[in-house]
PDB file of C-alpha atoms in Angstrom:
ATOM      1  CA  UNK A   1     144.712 144.257 146.024  1.00 79.00           C
ATOM      2  CA  UNK A   2     145.330 145.306 149.622  1.00 90.00           C
ATOM      3  CA  UNK A   3     147.833 143.344 151.758  1.00 89.00           C
ATOM      4  CA  UNK A   4     145.125 141.784 153.964  1.00 90.00           C
ATOM      5  CA  UNK A   5     143.152 140.653 150.901  1.00 94.00           C
ATOM      6  CA  UNK A   6     146.323 139.243 149.369  1.00 96.00           C
ATOM      7  CA  UNK A   7     147.044 137.195 152.497  1.00 94.00           C
ATOM      8  CA  UNK A   8     143.490 135.820 152.518  1.00 94.00           C
ATOM      9  CA  UNK A   9     143.905 134.917 148.851  1.00 96.00           C
ATOM     10  CA  UNK A  10     147.178 133.092 149.630  1.00 96.00           C
ATOM     11  CA  UNK A  11     145.468 131.103 152.403  1.00 94.00           C
ATOM     12  CA  UNK A  12     142.598 130.189 150.065  1.00 94.00           C
ATOM     13  CA  UNK A  13     145.013 129.075 147.336  1.00 94.00           C
ATOM     14  CA  UNK A  14     146.998 126.935 149.766  1.00 94.00           C
ATOM     15  CA  UNK A  15     143.852 125.363 151.211  1.00 90.00           C
ATOM     16  CA  UNK A  16     142.629 124.368 147.739  1.00 91.00           C
ATOM     17  CA  UNK A  17     146.001 123.247 146.360  1.00 90.00           C
ATOM     18  CA  UNK A  18     146.824 119.565 146.085  1.00 85.00           C
ATOM     19  CA  UNK A  19     150.568 120.254 145.854  1.00 89.00           C
ATOM     20  CA  UNK A  20     152.988 122.760 147.429  1.00 92.00           C
ATOM     21  CA  UNK A  21     152.771 126.245 145.916  1.00 94.00           C
ATOM     22  CA  UNK A  22     155.995 128.158 145.288  1.00 94.00           C
ATOM     23  CA  UNK A  23     156.318 131.819 146.220  1.00 93.00           C
ATOM     24  CA  UNK A  24     157.212 132.531 142.586  1.00 94.00           C
ATOM     25  CA  UNK A  25     154.008 130.932 141.302  1.00 96.00           C
ATOM     26  CA  UNK A  26     151.853 132.732 143.869  1.00 96.00           C
ATOM     27  CA  UNK A  27     153.588 136.032 143.087  1.00 95.00           C
ATOM     28  CA  UNK A  28     152.972 135.587 139.368  1.00 96.00           C
ATOM     29  CA  UNK A  29     149.266 134.927 139.994  1.00 96.00           C
ATOM     30  CA  UNK A  30     149.012 137.968 142.253  1.00 95.00           C
ATOM     31  CA  UNK A  31     151.080 140.258 140.047  1.00 95.00           C
ATOM     32  CA  UNK A  32     153.539 141.073 142.845  1.00 95.00           C
ATOM     33  CA  UNK A  33     157.165 140.197 143.567  1.00 94.00           C
ATOM     34  CA  UNK A  34     158.245 136.933 145.163  1.00 91.00           C
ATOM     35  CA  UNK A  35     159.530 138.965 148.139  1.00 91.00           C
ATOM     36  CA  UNK A  36     156.024 140.337 148.753  1.00 93.00           C
ATOM     37  CA  UNK A  37     154.635 136.788 148.929  1.00 94.00           C
ATOM     38  CA  UNK A  38     157.459 135.646 151.227  1.00 91.00           C
ATOM     39  CA  UNK A  39     156.710 138.601 153.512  1.00 90.00           C
ATOM     40  CA  UNK A  40     152.975 137.883 153.454  1.00 92.00           C
ATOM     41  CA  UNK A  41     153.609 134.252 154.385  1.00 92.00           C
ATOM     42  CA  UNK A  42     155.887 135.342 157.239  1.00 88.00           C
ATOM     43  CA  UNK A  43     153.091 137.566 158.563  1.00 88.00           C
ATOM     44  CA  UNK A  44     150.548 134.741 158.197  1.00 91.00           C
ATOM     45  CA  UNK A  45     152.833 132.376 160.121  1.00 87.00           C
ATOM     46  CA  UNK A  46     153.488 134.976 162.829  1.00 82.00           C
ATOM     47  CA  UNK A  47     149.730 135.393 163.249  1.00 80.00           C
ATOM     48  CA  UNK A  48     149.365 131.653 163.893  1.00 80.00           C
ATOM     49  CA  UNK A  49     148.242 130.440 160.464  1.00 87.00           C
ATOM     50  CA  UNK A  50     149.514 126.890 159.811  1.00 87.00           C
ATOM     51  CA  UNK A  51     151.562 127.697 156.681  1.00 91.00           C
ATOM     52  CA  UNK A  52     154.607 125.476 156.304  1.00 88.00           C
ATOM     53  CA  UNK A  53     157.532 125.979 153.923  1.00 86.00           C
ATOM     54  CA  UNK A  54     158.701 122.825 152.162  1.00 83.00           C
ATOM     55  CA  UNK A  55     161.487 122.408 149.595  1.00 81.00           C
ATOM     56  CA  UNK A  56     158.817 122.563 146.836  1.00 85.00           C
ATOM     57  CA  UNK A  57     156.758 125.466 148.169  1.00 90.00           C
ATOM     58  CA  UNK A  58     154.184 126.409 150.771  1.00 93.00           C
ATOM     59  CA  UNK A  59     151.475 124.130 152.163  1.00 91.00           C
ATOM     60  CA  UNK A  60     148.903 124.423 154.895  1.00 88.00           C
ATOM     61  CA  UNK A  61     149.794 122.009 157.676  1.00 81.00           C
ATOM     62  CA  UNK A  62     147.439 119.099 157.885  1.00 66.00           C
ATOM     63  CA  UNK A  63     145.474 118.397 161.042  1.00 60.00           C
ATOM     64  CA  UNK A  64     147.031 115.718 163.262  1.00 58.00           C
ATOM     65  CA  UNK A  65     144.104 113.283 162.965  1.00 60.00           C
ATOM     66  CA  UNK A  66     145.196 110.285 160.910  1.00 79.00           C
ATOM     67  CA  UNK A  67     148.906 110.870 161.449  1.00 87.00           C
ATOM     68  CA  UNK A  68     151.172 108.087 162.650  1.00 90.00           C
ATOM     69  CA  UNK A  69     154.905 108.154 163.421  1.00 90.00           C
ATOM     70  CA  UNK A  70     157.015 105.190 162.338  1.00 91.00           C
ATOM     71  CA  UNK A  71     160.633 104.328 163.102  1.00 88.00           C
ATOM     72  CA  UNK A  72     162.394 103.195 159.963  1.00 88.00           C
ATOM     73  CA  UNK A  73     165.857 101.965 159.031  1.00 85.00           C
ATOM     74  CA  UNK A  74     167.334 101.432 155.584  1.00 84.00           C
ATOM     75  CA  UNK A  75     170.266 102.320 153.366  1.00 82.00           C
ATOM     76  CA  UNK A  76     170.300 105.486 151.264  1.00 80.00           C
ATOM     77  CA  UNK A  77     169.722 103.412 148.121  1.00 86.00           C
ATOM     78  CA  UNK A  78     166.350 102.279 149.505  1.00 91.00           C
ATOM     79  CA  UNK A  79     164.803 105.740 150.003  1.00 92.00           C
ATOM     80  CA  UNK A  80     162.705 105.552 146.830  1.00 95.00           C
ATOM     81  CA  UNK A  81     161.458 102.050 147.638  1.00 97.00           C
ATOM     82  CA  UNK A  82     160.388 103.199 151.109  1.00 96.00           C
ATOM     83  CA  UNK A  83     158.585 106.265 149.731  1.00 97.00           C
ATOM     84  CA  UNK A  84     156.862 104.223 146.998  1.00 98.00           C
ATOM     85  CA  UNK A  85     155.704 101.730 149.620  1.00 98.00           C
ATOM     86  CA  UNK A  86     154.081 104.514 151.628  1.00 98.00           C
ATOM     87  CA  UNK A  87     152.386 106.381 148.779  1.00 98.00           C
ATOM     88  CA  UNK A  88     151.278 103.159 147.076  1.00 98.00           C
ATOM     89  CA  UNK A  89     149.346 102.371 150.267  1.00 97.00           C
ATOM     90  CA  UNK A  90     147.476 105.672 149.895  1.00 95.00           C
ATOM     91  CA  UNK A  91     149.409 107.502 152.614  1.00 96.00           C
ATOM     92  CA  UNK A  92     151.719 110.514 152.569  1.00 96.00           C
ATOM     93  CA  UNK A  93     155.074 111.291 154.159  1.00 96.00           C
ATOM     94  CA  UNK A  94     154.798 114.526 156.140  1.00 94.00           C
ATOM     95  CA  UNK A  95     158.366 114.744 157.434  1.00 93.00           C
ATOM     96  CA  UNK A  96     161.552 112.959 158.450  1.00 91.00           C
ATOM     97  CA  UNK A  97     163.276 113.237 161.841  1.00 87.00           C
ATOM     98  CA  UNK A  98     166.702 112.037 162.954  1.00 84.00           C
ATOM     99  CA  UNK A  99     168.439 112.205 166.325  1.00 79.00           C
ATOM    100  CA  UNK A 100     171.859 113.822 165.906  1.00 69.00           C
ATOM    101  CA  UNK A 101     174.446 113.403 168.713  1.00 68.00           C
ATOM    102  CA  UNK A 102     175.382 117.109 168.665  1.00 75.00           C
ATOM    103  CA  UNK A 103     172.337 118.936 167.303  1.00 74.00           C
ATOM    104  CA  UNK A 104     169.663 116.762 168.885  1.00 75.00           C
ATOM    105  CA  UNK A 105     166.434 116.155 167.001  1.00 79.00           C
ATOM    106  CA  UNK A 106     166.467 117.403 163.411  1.00 82.00           C
ATOM    107  CA  UNK A 107     163.197 117.417 161.473  1.00 88.00           C
ATOM    108  CA  UNK A 108     162.646 118.281 157.806  1.00 88.00           C
ATOM    109  CA  UNK A 109     159.261 118.657 156.099  1.00 92.00           C
ATOM    110  CA  UNK A 110     158.767 116.390 153.069  1.00 93.00           C
ATOM    111  CA  UNK A 111     155.072 116.504 152.072  1.00 93.00           C
ATOM    112  CA  UNK A 112     155.327 113.543 149.664  1.00 96.00           C
ATOM    113  CA  UNK A 113     151.986 112.115 148.540  1.00 95.00           C
ATOM    114  CA  UNK A 114     152.682 110.581 145.105  1.00 96.00           C
ATOM    115  CA  UNK A 115     155.265 108.576 143.190  1.00 97.00           C
ATOM    116  CA  UNK A 116     156.110 111.684 141.177  1.00 96.00           C
ATOM    117  CA  UNK A 117     156.853 113.669 144.343  1.00 96.00           C
ATOM    118  CA  UNK A 118     158.932 110.739 145.655  1.00 96.00           C
ATOM    119  CA  UNK A 119     160.950 110.667 142.426  1.00 96.00           C
ATOM    120  CA  UNK A 120     161.492 114.444 142.543  1.00 94.00           C
ATOM    121  CA  UNK A 121     162.730 114.166 146.131  1.00 93.00           C
ATOM    122  CA  UNK A 122     165.148 111.324 145.351  1.00 93.00           C
ATOM    123  CA  UNK A 123     166.431 113.212 142.302  1.00 92.00           C
ATOM    124  CA  UNK A 124     167.314 116.151 144.571  1.00 88.00           C
ATOM    125  CA  UNK A 125     169.159 113.710 146.869  1.00 84.00           C
ATOM    126  CA  UNK A 126     171.556 112.847 144.031  1.00 80.00           C
ATOM    127  CA  UNK A 127     173.665 115.903 144.917  1.00 75.00           C
ATOM    128  CA  UNK A 128     173.608 115.322 148.685  1.00 70.00           C
ATOM    129  CA  UNK A 129     172.790 112.618 151.226  1.00 67.00           C
ATOM    130  CA  UNK A 130     169.545 111.890 153.046  1.00 61.00           C
ATOM    131  CA  UNK A 131     169.324 112.700 156.763  1.00 60.00           C
ATOM    132  CA  UNK A 132     169.206 108.989 157.598  1.00 58.00           C
ATOM    133  CA  UNK A 133     172.887 108.761 156.551  1.00 57.00           C
ATOM    134  CA  UNK A 134     173.718 110.722 159.715  1.00 57.00           C
ATOM    135  CA  UNK A 135     172.259 107.968 161.898  1.00 59.00           C
ATOM    136  CA  UNK A 136     173.173 104.713 160.195  1.00 67.00           C
ATOM    137  CA  UNK A 137     169.835 104.656 158.394  1.00 67.00           C
ATOM    138  CA  UNK A 138     167.621 105.089 161.474  1.00 81.00           C
ATOM    139  CA  UNK A 139     164.976 107.804 161.202  1.00 86.00           C
ATOM    140  CA  UNK A 140     161.355 108.640 161.952  1.00 88.00           C
ATOM    141  CA  UNK A 141     158.625 109.505 159.464  1.00 92.00           C
ATOM    142  CA  UNK A 142     155.331 111.118 160.309  1.00 92.00           C
ATOM    143  CA  UNK A 143     152.805 109.622 157.911  1.00 95.00           C
ATOM    144  CA  UNK A 144     149.379 110.924 156.964  1.00 94.00           C
ATOM    145  CA  UNK A 145     146.920 108.054 156.688  1.00 94.00           C
ATOM    146  CA  UNK A 146     143.372 108.877 155.520  1.00 90.00           C
ATOM    147  CA  UNK A 147     141.794 105.976 157.446  1.00 89.00           C
ATOM    148  CA  UNK A 148     142.775 103.345 160.019  1.00 90.00           C
ATOM    149  CA  UNK A 149     142.703 100.778 157.195  1.00 91.00           C
ATOM    150  CA  UNK A 150     145.320 102.779 155.292  1.00 93.00           C
ATOM    151  CA  UNK A 151     147.437 102.949 158.445  1.00 93.00           C
ATOM    152  CA  UNK A 152     147.307  99.183 158.932  1.00 94.00           C
ATOM    153  CA  UNK A 153     148.093  98.585 155.250  1.00 96.00           C
ATOM    154  CA  UNK A 154     151.162 100.865 155.249  1.00 96.00           C
ATOM    155  CA  UNK A 155     152.500  99.464 158.530  1.00 94.00           C
ATOM    156  CA  UNK A 156     152.156  95.912 157.200  1.00 96.00           C
ATOM    157  CA  UNK A 157     153.857  96.791 153.895  1.00 97.00           C
ATOM    158  CA  UNK A 158     156.755  98.577 155.615  1.00 96.00           C
ATOM    159  CA  UNK A 159     157.166  95.652 158.025  1.00 94.00           C
ATOM    160  CA  UNK A 160     157.171  93.103 155.187  1.00 96.00           C
ATOM    161  CA  UNK A 161     159.917  95.042 153.394  1.00 95.00           C
ATOM    162  CA  UNK A 162     162.007  95.221 156.566  1.00 93.00           C
ATOM    163  CA  UNK A 163     161.883  99.004 156.938  1.00 91.00           C
ATOM    164  CA  UNK A 164     160.142  99.233 160.321  1.00 85.00           C
ATOM    165  CA  UNK A 165     162.161  99.380 163.530  1.00 76.00           C
ATOM    166  CA  UNK A 166     160.374  97.724 166.424  1.00 62.00           C
TER     167      UNK A 166
END
């Protein structure tokens, strides 16, 4: 398969995938090395394709329609409860942002859309600390809400649990 065809195939796979796709998995399917896939993705990104690298693999960035940013505050021990609250309302967590006094705004992609993905994320936090620990628990999440009703439901649930900063 030629390089251009391979890149088109990668875009198609990412557009059809429900979960992030690792470079290793894509490479195995293509019969090439992981480095080839990483290079192809770099070229796709440089050409303006909305491919985003997450800790679990590559995803195509979602369109901004239906996204809402919320200010949240909680202790590190409440991360899983917050994530469950969001995904149980049918929404996803696109990223987390904190304001650091030296570095300024720091944003990390999350792409969490299920309880399983939330549990995987929290398990990885066992060896480190979440970004919200840098700011006394205060952070922003960009949420993907499929409909306005989902948005209202998740905002109400987060408010009831005391996570929302107003």
